[in-house]
Amino acid sequence: MDVKETVISILNDLTGNDVSEDMDTNLFDSGLMDSMGSVQLLLELQSQLGVNVPVSEFVRSEWDTPNKIVTKVEGLVD
Amino acid sequence: MINLEPYGNPQYFVYLLIGLIPLMIGLYHGHRWRWYQSAVSLVFIFLMFDSQKWQQGVALIGFVIWEWLMVGGYMAYRKKANNRWIFYGAFLLSIVPLLFVKITPAINPGHTSLFGFLGISYLTFRSVGMIMEMRDGIIKEFHPMLFLEFLLFMPTISSGPIDRYRRWLDDYQKVPDREKYVGMIEKAVHYIFLGFMYKFLLAYLFGTMLVPKLETLTLRYGGTGFSWPLVGVMYAWSMYLFFDFAGYSLFAVAISYLMGIETPMNFNRPFQSHNLKDFWNRWHMTLSFWFRDFVFMRLVFAMMKNKIFKSRVTVSNVAYIFNMLIMGFWHGVTWYYIAYGLLHGVGLVVNDWWLRFKKKHRESIPHNKLTEAFAIFLTFNFVCFSFLLFSGFLSKLWFGHY
């Protein structure tokens, strides 16, 4: 699996929805994610992709849609 | 000597504007005159803490030196190594002044700590947040001057909103383009007049005219249990709290805008919240987001990483209660602030349980305008009850003192 697929599968697990249907949906406004979900996302990124994102790096407005998250993580993997 | 309480009366804004006009002319022409901004800020900070408040002024100077040493010292260390105990030490030492200020009146009723000054809790948030971001490797440099300019950013020094160093620095190191700056001035003017209505009209009406009368009625005729005047105190004081603090926050944001800094907003129609979680995303936002980012999320991260609890639900429940209890203690070490924190912690746990239940039974639970109105009504009343607790009036009613 490439980075994009992994991120999408993590998000699907966390939200219980298929996020690939709308990659620009705001996960926080729609109630799919909250701070709890954010932390789980960071932990999953660490265990599945080996990317370390400290909590203070997580600025909500930069991580609020599946597309933004994929771009962020792709940037961190390289 | 004159002493000027920040945003204490409309006249204060005239003085502020006179002081800020040169800075604004500079910003309008694309320059930020840092030395002028610092000078005018220091004058107004001096006027907040001079004459009869000189002791607070001395405490402020001591505090600033202390935090400068802690943050600067930790950064110097962090560049070389990253031992967790040194981090805990720096963290603890940076909140020591605040701890003294909060604990002194609890141990010695009627006494205030010599370290105290108006705004100490807000300044502590700024520097503690920096230490935590240094630990995470997000802040990589300590600038001796910029740190002071951030810590002592004048419009928000006394009661927030709580800004973050990196966000603030981004604004401070550039000048908004003219179109944007003009838009910020327009917003600032709007906020100032809205703030006048909130703080000098509505907060005065509720806080100065209504609340004392209702309190007297309750104490005289209401008994110690439920009474209608007590219900009146609850609503009137809640309105007072909102209009007073939201009004103040509008002033602080407006003055920041005039200085070309987009200090974040503190309130977003909190009384229209659909549930308690929603409420904390709308009420005193910079404080609740600070707690979310620096307490709640870190605690959840640590608990999940070390697999302390099996269930995710337990993790979030423990974190909610802890987070809100800390917030309660931060307000002050009295039974009613702590009870207020605990009540909100438990409230968030119940709220989360309900949201999960609703998600599972999506089909069978009705959702329409009426249920939404009921949700807002319920949230509003829960919040007002928690504010009655927060006001300390119940302590006066039951034990005769605040």
Short mmCIF file of C-alpha atoms in Angstrom, two decimals:
data_model
loop_
_atom_site.label_atom_id
_atom_site.label_comp_id
_atom_site.label_asym_id
_atom_site.label_seq_id
_atom_site.Cartn_x
_atom_site.Cartn_y
_atom_site.Cartn_z
CA MET A 1 0.00 0.00 0.00
CA ASP A 2 1.22 3.48 -0.73
CA VAL A 3 1.04 6.33 1.72
CA LYS A 4 -2.26 7.65 0.41
CA GLU A 5 -4.01 4.29 0.72
CA THR A 6 -2.64 3.74 4.20
CA VAL A 7 -3.79 7.15 5.39
CA ILE A 8 -7.25 6.57 3.91
CA SER A 9 -7.55 3.18 5.56
CA ILE A 10 -6.51 4.67 8.93
CA LEU A 11 -9.09 7.43 8.51
CA ASN A 12 -11.78 4.94 7.51
CA ASP A 13 -11.08 2.92 10.63
CA LEU A 14 -11.16 5.98 12.86
CA THR A 15 -14.28 7.59 11.44
CA GLY A 16 -16.27 4.49 10.59
CA ASN A 17 -16.98 6.09 7.21
CA ASP A 18 -15.51 5.81 3.75
CA VAL A 19 -13.61 9.10 3.58
CA SER A 20 -12.42 8.48 0.01
CA GLU A 21 -15.90 9.46 -1.17
CA ASP A 22 -15.22 13.09 -0.38
CA MET A 23 -11.57 13.85 0.15
CA ASP A 24 -12.28 17.54 0.90
CA THR A 25 -14.84 17.06 3.63
CA ASN A 26 -14.00 18.82 6.86
CA LEU A 27 -13.57 15.96 9.33
CA PHE A 28 -13.98 18.14 12.42
CA ASP A 29 -16.99 20.17 11.28
CA SER A 30 -18.79 17.01 10.22
CA GLY A 31 -18.18 15.43 13.62
CA LEU A 32 -16.20 12.51 12.16
CA MET A 33 -13.04 13.48 14.06
CA ASP A 34 -12.29 15.11 17.40
CA SER A 35 -9.19 15.54 19.55
CA MET A 36 -9.44 11.90 20.58
CA GLY A 37 -9.47 10.84 16.92
CA SER A 38 -6.58 13.19 16.15
CA VAL A 39 -4.37 11.55 18.73
CA GLN A 40 -5.30 8.08 17.45
CA LEU A 41 -4.40 9.25 13.94
CA LEU A 42 -0.97 10.41 15.14
CA LEU A 43 -0.37 7.09 16.89
CA GLU A 44 -1.43 5.08 13.84
CA LEU A 45 0.81 7.16 11.57
CA GLN A 46 3.64 6.35 13.93
CA SER A 47 3.01 2.60 14.03
CA GLN A 48 1.96 2.03 10.41
CA LEU A 49 4.17 4.49 8.55
CA GLY A 50 6.87 5.31 11.06
CA VAL A 51 6.12 9.03 10.83
CA ASN A 52 6.58 10.91 14.08
CA VAL A 53 4.24 13.84 14.47
CA PRO A 54 4.41 15.52 17.87
CA VAL A 55 1.09 16.71 19.28
CA SER A 56 2.12 20.36 18.99
CA GLU A 57 2.65 19.89 15.24
CA PHE A 58 -1.02 19.05 14.92
CA VAL A 59 -2.66 22.35 14.01
CA ARG A 60 -6.31 21.54 13.35
CA SER A 61 -6.75 23.83 10.36
CA GLU A 62 -3.86 22.06 8.60
CA TRP A 63 -5.22 18.56 9.23
CA ASP A 64 -8.96 18.93 8.76
CA THR A 65 -9.63 17.17 5.43
CA PRO A 66 -8.47 13.75 4.09
CA ASN A 67 -6.65 15.50 1.23
CA LYS A 68 -4.76 17.84 3.56
CA ILE A 69 -3.81 14.91 5.81
CA VAL A 70 -2.52 12.86 2.85
CA THR A 71 -0.42 15.79 1.62
CA LYS A 72 0.97 16.42 5.10
CA VAL A 73 1.91 12.78 5.64
CA GLU A 74 3.42 12.42 2.16
CA GLY A 75 5.58 15.44 2.95
CA LEU A 76 6.71 13.84 6.21
CA VAL A 77 7.52 10.44 4.69
CA ASP A 78 9.93 11.86 2.09
CA MET B 1 0.36 59.27 39.61
CA ILE B 2 -2.42 58.09 37.36
CA ASN B 3 -3.18 54.41 36.97
CA LEU B 4 -5.07 53.12 33.94
CA GLU B 5 -6.95 49.86 34.24
CA PRO B 6 -6.89 48.13 30.84
CA TYR B 7 -10.15 48.80 28.95
CA GLY B 8 -11.67 50.07 32.19
CA ASN B 9 -13.70 52.87 30.57
CA PRO B 10 -14.30 54.41 27.13
CA GLN B 11 -11.71 57.10 27.79
CA TYR B 12 -8.98 54.47 27.87
CA PHE B 13 -9.57 53.90 24.17
CA VAL B 14 -8.88 57.55 23.40
CA TYR B 15 -5.48 57.30 25.12
CA LEU B 16 -4.77 53.99 23.40
CA LEU B 17 -5.65 55.38 19.99
CA ILE B 18 -3.43 58.43 20.48
CA GLY B 19 -0.57 56.11 21.37
CA LEU B 20 -1.23 53.74 18.49
CA ILE B 21 -1.73 56.23 15.65
CA PRO B 22 1.98 56.53 14.74
CA LEU B 23 2.23 52.72 14.71
CA MET B 24 -0.86 52.50 12.51
CA ILE B 25 0.50 55.06 10.05
CA GLY B 26 3.65 52.94 9.82
CA LEU B 27 1.70 49.72 9.25
CA TYR B 28 -0.47 51.45 6.64
CA HIS B 29 2.72 52.32 4.76
CA GLY B 30 4.16 48.85 5.10
CA HIS B 31 6.47 49.31 8.09
CA ARG B 32 6.34 47.84 11.56
CA TRP B 33 8.25 50.14 13.89
CA ARG B 34 9.13 47.59 16.52
CA TRP B 35 10.91 50.04 18.79
CA TYR B 36 7.85 52.32 18.78
CA GLN B 37 5.48 49.41 19.40
CA SER B 38 7.61 48.28 22.34
CA ALA B 39 7.85 51.79 23.76
CA VAL B 40 4.13 52.51 23.58
CA SER B 41 3.33 49.05 24.99
CA LEU B 42 5.66 49.60 27.92
CA VAL B 43 4.04 52.95 28.68
CA PHE B 44 0.58 51.37 28.86
CA ILE B 45 1.83 48.40 30.86
CA PHE B 46 3.52 50.85 33.24
CA LEU B 47 0.23 52.71 33.63
CA MET B 48 -1.54 49.44 34.49
CA PHE B 49 0.86 48.63 37.30
CA ASP B 50 1.97 51.98 38.73
CA SER B 51 0.93 54.07 41.77
CA GLN B 52 -1.23 52.00 44.17
CA LYS B 53 -0.54 48.86 42.13
CA TRP B 54 3.25 49.18 42.26
CA GLN B 55 3.63 45.89 44.13
CA GLN B 56 2.01 44.09 41.22
CA GLY B 57 4.39 45.91 38.92
CA VAL B 58 7.39 44.61 40.87
CA ALA B 59 5.88 41.11 40.79
CA LEU B 60 5.48 41.39 37.02
CA ILE B 61 9.13 42.36 36.54
CA GLY B 62 10.25 39.46 38.73
CA PHE B 63 7.97 37.08 36.85
CA VAL B 64 9.25 38.18 33.44
CA ILE B 65 12.88 37.70 34.48
CA TRP B 66 12.05 34.27 35.94
CA GLU B 67 10.21 33.06 32.82
CA TRP B 68 12.90 34.50 30.55
CA LEU B 69 15.49 32.44 32.43
CA MET B 70 13.33 29.28 32.37
CA VAL B 71 12.37 29.41 28.70
CA GLY B 72 15.78 30.61 27.55
CA GLY B 73 17.56 28.12 29.80
CA TYR B 74 15.45 25.21 28.63
CA MET B 75 16.00 26.09 24.97
CA ALA B 76 19.76 26.22 25.52
CA TYR B 77 19.58 22.77 27.13
CA ARG B 78 17.15 21.32 24.56
CA LYS B 79 19.55 22.12 21.71
CA LYS B 80 22.03 19.71 23.26
CA ALA B 81 19.90 17.03 24.88
CA ASN B 82 16.35 15.93 25.55
CA ASN B 83 16.05 14.33 28.97
CA ARG B 84 12.45 14.09 30.08
CA TRP B 85 13.21 14.94 33.72
CA ILE B 86 14.85 18.21 32.74
CA PHE B 87 11.69 18.98 30.77
CA TYR B 88 9.49 18.19 33.78
CA GLY B 89 11.75 20.39 35.90
CA ALA B 90 11.58 23.34 33.51
CA PHE B 91 7.83 22.91 33.20
CA LEU B 92 7.36 22.85 36.96
CA LEU B 93 9.66 25.80 37.62
CA SER B 94 7.87 27.90 35.02
CA ILE B 95 4.52 27.38 36.75
CA VAL B 96 5.88 27.85 40.29
CA PRO B 97 4.95 31.57 40.46
CA LEU B 98 1.39 30.76 39.38
CA LEU B 99 1.17 27.90 41.90
CA PHE B 100 2.15 30.29 44.69
CA VAL B 101 -0.46 32.79 43.60
CA LYS B 102 -3.21 30.17 43.41
CA ILE B 103 -2.38 28.27 46.58
CA THR B 104 -1.59 31.17 48.95
CA PRO B 105 -5.22 32.35 49.40
CA ALA B 106 -6.36 28.73 49.92
CA ILE B 107 -3.94 28.20 52.79
CA ASN B 108 -4.18 31.73 54.20
CA PRO B 109 -7.70 33.01 53.56
CA GLY B 110 -7.77 36.70 52.82
CA HIS B 111 -4.12 36.82 51.81
CA THR B 112 -2.77 37.21 48.32
CA SER B 113 0.66 36.13 47.25
CA LEU B 114 3.35 38.76 46.78
CA PHE B 115 4.10 37.15 43.41
CA GLY B 116 0.64 37.98 42.08
CA PHE B 117 -0.27 40.51 39.43
CA LEU B 118 -3.16 40.96 37.02
CA GLY B 119 -2.59 38.60 34.10
CA ILE B 120 -0.14 36.14 35.66
CA SER B 121 -2.15 33.09 34.59
CA TYR B 122 -2.35 34.26 30.99
CA LEU B 123 1.35 35.02 30.79
CA THR B 124 2.13 31.63 32.34
CA PHE B 125 0.16 29.91 29.55
CA ARG B 126 2.29 31.69 26.98
CA SER B 127 5.62 30.61 28.42
CA VAL B 128 4.64 27.08 29.50
CA GLY B 129 3.25 26.46 26.01
CA MET B 130 6.62 27.50 24.59
CA ILE B 131 8.52 25.11 26.84
CA MET B 132 6.27 22.26 25.71
CA GLU B 133 6.75 23.12 22.05
CA MET B 134 10.50 23.28 22.59
CA ARG B 135 10.38 19.80 24.08
CA ASP B 136 8.54 18.65 20.92
CA GLY B 137 11.21 20.28 18.77
CA ILE B 138 8.70 22.65 17.16
CA ILE B 139 10.24 25.81 18.57
CA LYS B 140 13.92 25.67 17.75
CA GLU B 141 15.20 29.10 18.72
CA PHE B 142 14.96 31.40 21.72
CA HIS B 143 15.10 35.07 20.77
CA PRO B 144 15.72 37.07 23.95
CA MET B 145 13.89 40.15 22.64
CA LEU B 146 11.09 38.49 20.69
CA PHE B 147 10.28 36.37 23.72
CA LEU B 148 9.76 39.51 25.79
CA GLU B 149 7.72 41.17 23.06
CA PHE B 150 5.48 38.08 22.86
CA LEU B 151 5.15 37.59 26.61
CA LEU B 152 4.35 41.25 27.16
CA PHE B 153 2.16 41.80 24.09
CA MET B 154 0.17 44.69 25.52
CA PRO B 155 -3.44 44.29 24.24
CA THR B 156 -3.81 40.79 25.72
CA ILE B 157 -1.58 41.07 28.79
CA SER B 158 -4.27 41.23 31.46
CA SER B 159 -6.79 38.53 30.47
CA GLY B 160 -5.98 36.99 27.11
CA PRO B 161 -7.02 35.81 24.54
CA ILE B 162 -4.16 33.33 24.84
CA ASP B 163 -2.08 33.46 21.68
CA ARG B 164 0.61 30.94 20.65
CA TYR B 165 4.20 31.96 20.08
CA ARG B 166 4.57 30.60 16.55
CA ARG B 167 1.26 32.04 15.37
CA TRP B 168 1.99 35.40 16.96
CA LEU B 169 5.51 35.51 15.57
CA ASP B 170 4.23 34.87 12.03
CA ASP B 171 2.05 37.97 12.28
CA TYR B 172 4.63 40.03 14.08
CA GLN B 173 7.41 39.46 11.59
CA LYS B 174 5.39 40.67 8.66
CA VAL B 175 3.17 43.62 7.86
CA PRO B 176 -0.31 42.94 6.46
CA ASP B 177 -0.74 44.38 2.98
CA ARG B 178 -2.71 47.61 2.81
CA GLU B 179 -6.00 46.10 1.71
CA LYS B 180 -5.88 43.54 4.47
CA TYR B 181 -4.80 46.08 7.09
CA VAL B 182 -7.69 48.39 6.19
CA GLY B 183 -10.03 45.41 6.58
CA MET B 184 -8.51 44.72 10.00
CA ILE B 185 -9.07 48.33 11.06
CA GLU B 186 -12.71 48.11 9.97
CA LYS B 187 -13.16 44.95 11.99
CA ALA B 188 -11.41 46.54 14.96
CA VAL B 189 -13.78 49.50 14.94
CA HIS B 190 -16.74 47.15 14.77
CA TYR B 191 -15.38 45.01 17.64
CA ILE B 192 -14.71 48.05 19.81
CA PHE B 193 -18.27 49.32 19.48
CA LEU B 194 -19.73 45.85 19.95
CA GLY B 195 -17.48 45.54 23.01
CA PHE B 196 -18.79 48.87 24.35
CA MET B 197 -22.32 47.50 24.10
CA TYR B 198 -21.31 44.21 25.76
CA LYS B 199 -19.11 45.48 28.55
CA PHE B 200 -20.28 48.98 29.38
CA LEU B 201 -23.97 48.47 28.70
CA LEU B 202 -25.11 44.85 29.00
CA ALA B 203 -22.53 43.63 31.54
CA TYR B 204 -23.26 46.75 33.59
CA LEU B 205 -26.99 46.14 33.37
CA PHE B 206 -26.72 42.51 34.46
CA GLY B 207 -23.68 42.64 36.74
CA THR B 208 -24.04 45.97 38.51
CA MET B 209 -27.79 46.55 38.45
CA LEU B 210 -29.46 43.13 38.49
CA VAL B 211 -27.16 40.63 40.18
CA PRO B 212 -26.72 42.46 43.54
CA LYS B 213 -30.47 42.99 43.86
CA LEU B 214 -31.24 39.35 43.11
CA GLU B 215 -28.52 38.22 45.49
CA THR B 216 -29.95 40.31 48.29
CA LEU B 217 -33.41 38.92 47.60
CA THR B 218 -32.08 35.37 47.67
CA LEU B 219 -30.14 35.87 50.89
CA ARG B 220 -33.10 37.48 52.62
CA TYR B 221 -36.05 35.44 51.48
CA GLY B 222 -34.82 32.52 49.43
CA GLY B 223 -33.53 30.15 52.10
CA THR B 224 -30.60 27.91 51.30
CA GLY B 225 -32.31 25.67 48.78
CA PHE B 226 -34.13 26.33 45.54
CA SER B 227 -35.77 29.72 45.18
CA TRP B 228 -36.87 31.87 42.26
CA PRO B 229 -34.52 34.76 43.08
CA LEU B 230 -31.68 32.21 43.05
CA VAL B 231 -32.72 31.16 39.54
CA GLY B 232 -32.63 34.85 38.69
CA VAL B 233 -29.08 35.14 40.08
CA MET B 234 -28.08 32.15 37.96
CA TYR B 235 -29.26 33.65 34.67
CA ALA B 236 -28.30 37.24 35.40
CA TRP B 237 -24.79 36.33 36.55
CA SER B 238 -24.29 34.06 33.52
CA MET B 239 -25.26 36.93 31.22
CA TYR B 240 -22.97 39.26 33.15
CA LEU B 241 -20.06 36.82 32.84
CA PHE B 242 -20.51 36.43 29.11
CA PHE B 243 -20.97 40.10 28.23
CA ASP B 244 -18.17 41.23 30.53
CA PHE B 245 -15.61 38.73 29.28
CA ALA B 246 -16.70 38.67 25.65
CA GLY B 247 -16.69 42.48 25.66
CA TYR B 248 -13.20 42.57 27.13
CA SER B 249 -12.02 39.96 24.61
CA LEU B 250 -13.42 41.98 21.71
CA PHE B 251 -11.40 44.98 22.92
CA ALA B 252 -8.21 42.94 23.17
CA VAL B 253 -8.69 41.46 19.69
CA ALA B 254 -9.56 44.87 18.23
CA ILE B 255 -6.47 46.59 19.67
CA SER B 256 -4.32 43.68 18.42
CA TYR B 257 -5.77 44.17 14.93
CA LEU B 258 -4.87 47.86 15.02
CA MET B 259 -1.32 46.71 15.79
CA GLY B 260 -1.44 44.37 12.79
CA ILE B 261 -1.66 41.17 14.83
CA GLU B 262 -4.58 38.76 14.36
CA THR B 263 -5.08 37.62 17.94
CA PRO B 264 -7.58 34.73 17.87
CA MET B 265 -11.19 35.28 18.95
CA ASN B 266 -12.37 34.05 22.33
CA PHE B 267 -16.12 33.55 21.84
CA ASN B 268 -18.34 32.29 19.05
CA ARG B 269 -22.01 32.46 20.10
CA PRO B 270 -21.55 30.04 23.01
CA PHE B 271 -25.21 30.09 24.03
CA GLN B 272 -26.20 28.55 20.72
CA SER B 273 -24.20 25.39 21.42
CA HIS B 274 -25.94 22.10 20.67
CA ASN B 275 -24.04 20.15 23.30
CA LEU B 276 -21.31 20.57 25.89
CA LYS B 277 -18.48 19.67 23.53
CA ASP B 278 -19.80 22.25 21.09
CA PHE B 279 -19.93 24.73 23.98
CA TRP B 280 -16.22 24.34 24.74
CA ASN B 281 -15.47 24.98 21.08
CA ARG B 282 -17.28 28.31 21.42
CA TRP B 283 -16.67 29.54 24.99
CA HIS B 284 -13.35 31.09 26.06
CA MET B 285 -11.95 29.32 23.03
CA THR B 286 -8.29 30.23 23.42
CA LEU B 287 -8.31 28.76 26.93
CA SER B 288 -10.19 25.58 26.05
CA PHE B 289 -8.06 25.05 22.93
CA TRP B 290 -4.93 25.58 25.00
CA PHE B 291 -6.13 22.90 27.41
CA ARG B 292 -7.16 20.68 24.50
CA ASP B 293 -3.74 20.89 22.85
CA PHE B 294 -1.44 20.98 25.87
CA VAL B 295 -3.33 18.89 28.42
CA PHE B 296 -6.04 16.69 26.90
CA MET B 297 -4.29 15.54 23.71
CA ARG B 298 -0.96 14.99 25.43
CA LEU B 299 -2.57 13.01 28.18
CA VAL B 300 -4.50 10.87 25.69
CA PHE B 301 -1.33 10.38 23.65
CA ALA B 302 0.63 9.22 26.70
CA MET B 303 -2.14 6.94 27.96
CA MET B 304 -2.68 5.31 24.58
CA LYS B 305 0.97 4.95 23.77
CA ASN B 306 1.66 3.22 27.06
CA LYS B 307 -1.60 1.26 26.78
CA ILE B 308 -2.69 2.21 30.28
CA PHE B 309 -6.34 1.45 29.59
CA LYS B 310 -7.73 -1.10 27.21
CA SER B 311 -10.75 0.85 26.10
CA ARG B 312 -10.58 4.08 24.11
CA VAL B 313 -13.65 5.28 25.93
CA THR B 314 -11.96 4.97 29.32
CA VAL B 315 -8.96 6.89 28.01
CA SER B 316 -11.07 9.79 26.82
CA ASN B 317 -13.21 9.80 29.97
CA VAL B 318 -10.18 9.94 32.25
CA ALA B 319 -8.68 12.68 30.08
CA TYR B 320 -11.90 14.74 30.14
CA ILE B 321 -12.18 14.63 33.92
CA PHE B 322 -8.49 15.37 34.45
CA ASN B 323 -8.49 18.16 31.88
CA MET B 324 -11.51 19.95 33.35
CA LEU B 325 -10.34 19.44 36.94
CA ILE B 326 -7.03 21.10 36.09
CA MET B 327 -8.97 23.92 34.48
CA GLY B 328 -11.03 24.22 37.67
CA PHE B 329 -7.90 24.38 39.85
CA TRP B 330 -6.43 26.95 37.52
CA HIS B 331 -9.37 29.26 38.17
CA GLY B 332 -8.55 29.08 41.87
CA VAL B 333 -8.21 26.64 44.73
CA THR B 334 -11.72 26.92 46.15
CA TRP B 335 -14.34 24.22 46.38
CA TYR B 336 -16.63 25.88 43.85
CA TYR B 337 -14.02 26.28 41.08
CA ILE B 338 -12.99 22.66 41.53
CA ALA B 339 -16.63 21.52 41.57
CA TYR B 340 -17.19 23.58 38.41
CA GLY B 341 -14.33 21.76 36.70
CA LEU B 342 -15.53 18.37 37.89
CA LEU B 343 -19.08 19.10 36.76
CA HIS B 344 -17.88 19.97 33.27
CA GLY B 345 -15.62 16.92 33.18
CA VAL B 346 -18.51 14.63 34.07
CA GLY B 347 -20.73 16.57 31.68
CA LEU B 348 -18.33 15.92 28.81
CA VAL B 349 -18.18 12.21 29.67
CA VAL B 350 -22.00 11.96 29.61
CA ASN B 351 -22.12 14.06 26.46
CA ASP B 352 -19.67 11.75 24.71
CA TRP B 353 -21.63 8.70 25.81
CA TRP B 354 -24.78 10.26 24.34
CA LEU B 355 -23.05 11.10 21.05
CA ARG B 356 -21.87 7.49 20.71
CA PHE B 357 -25.34 6.21 21.55
CA LYS B 358 -26.87 8.56 18.99
CA LYS B 359 -24.42 7.47 16.31
CA LYS B 360 -25.27 3.80 16.93
CA HIS B 361 -29.03 4.32 16.89
CA ARG B 362 -29.08 6.92 14.14
CA GLU B 363 -32.26 5.57 12.57
CA SER B 364 -34.41 5.36 15.67
CA ILE B 365 -33.57 8.75 17.23
CA PRO B 366 -35.55 11.64 15.75
CA HIS B 367 -33.65 14.69 14.58
CA ASN B 368 -35.50 17.88 13.69
CA LYS B 369 -35.78 21.57 14.53
CA LEU B 370 -37.55 20.76 17.77
CA THR B 371 -34.91 18.34 19.05
CA GLU B 372 -32.23 20.85 18.10
CA ALA B 373 -33.99 23.60 20.03
CA PHE B 374 -34.27 21.25 23.01
CA ALA B 375 -30.54 20.44 22.77
CA ILE B 376 -29.66 24.13 22.82
CA PHE B 377 -32.04 24.76 25.73
CA LEU B 378 -30.58 21.90 27.75
CA THR B 379 -26.97 22.91 27.07
CA PHE B 380 -27.72 26.54 27.94
CA ASN B 381 -29.28 25.63 31.27
CA PHE B 382 -26.54 23.19 32.20
CA VAL B 383 -23.98 25.86 31.46
CA CYS B 384 -25.84 28.55 33.43
CA PHE B 385 -26.08 26.19 36.41
CA SER B 386 -22.33 25.57 36.19
CA PHE B 387 -21.78 29.35 36.13
CA LEU B 388 -23.87 29.74 39.28
CA LEU B 389 -21.44 27.34 40.92
CA PHE B 390 -18.52 29.21 39.37
CA SER B 391 -19.78 32.58 40.65
CA GLY B 392 -19.17 31.47 44.23
CA PHE B 393 -22.59 32.78 45.29
CA LEU B 394 -23.59 29.34 46.57
CA SER B 395 -20.62 29.51 48.92
CA LYS B 396 -21.89 32.86 50.21
CA LEU B 397 -25.40 31.43 50.52
CA TRP B 398 -24.40 28.25 52.33
CA PHE B 399 -21.29 29.23 54.30
CA GLY B 400 -21.58 33.00 54.52
CA HIS B 401 -18.38 33.78 52.62
CA TYR B 402 -16.83 33.49 49.19
#
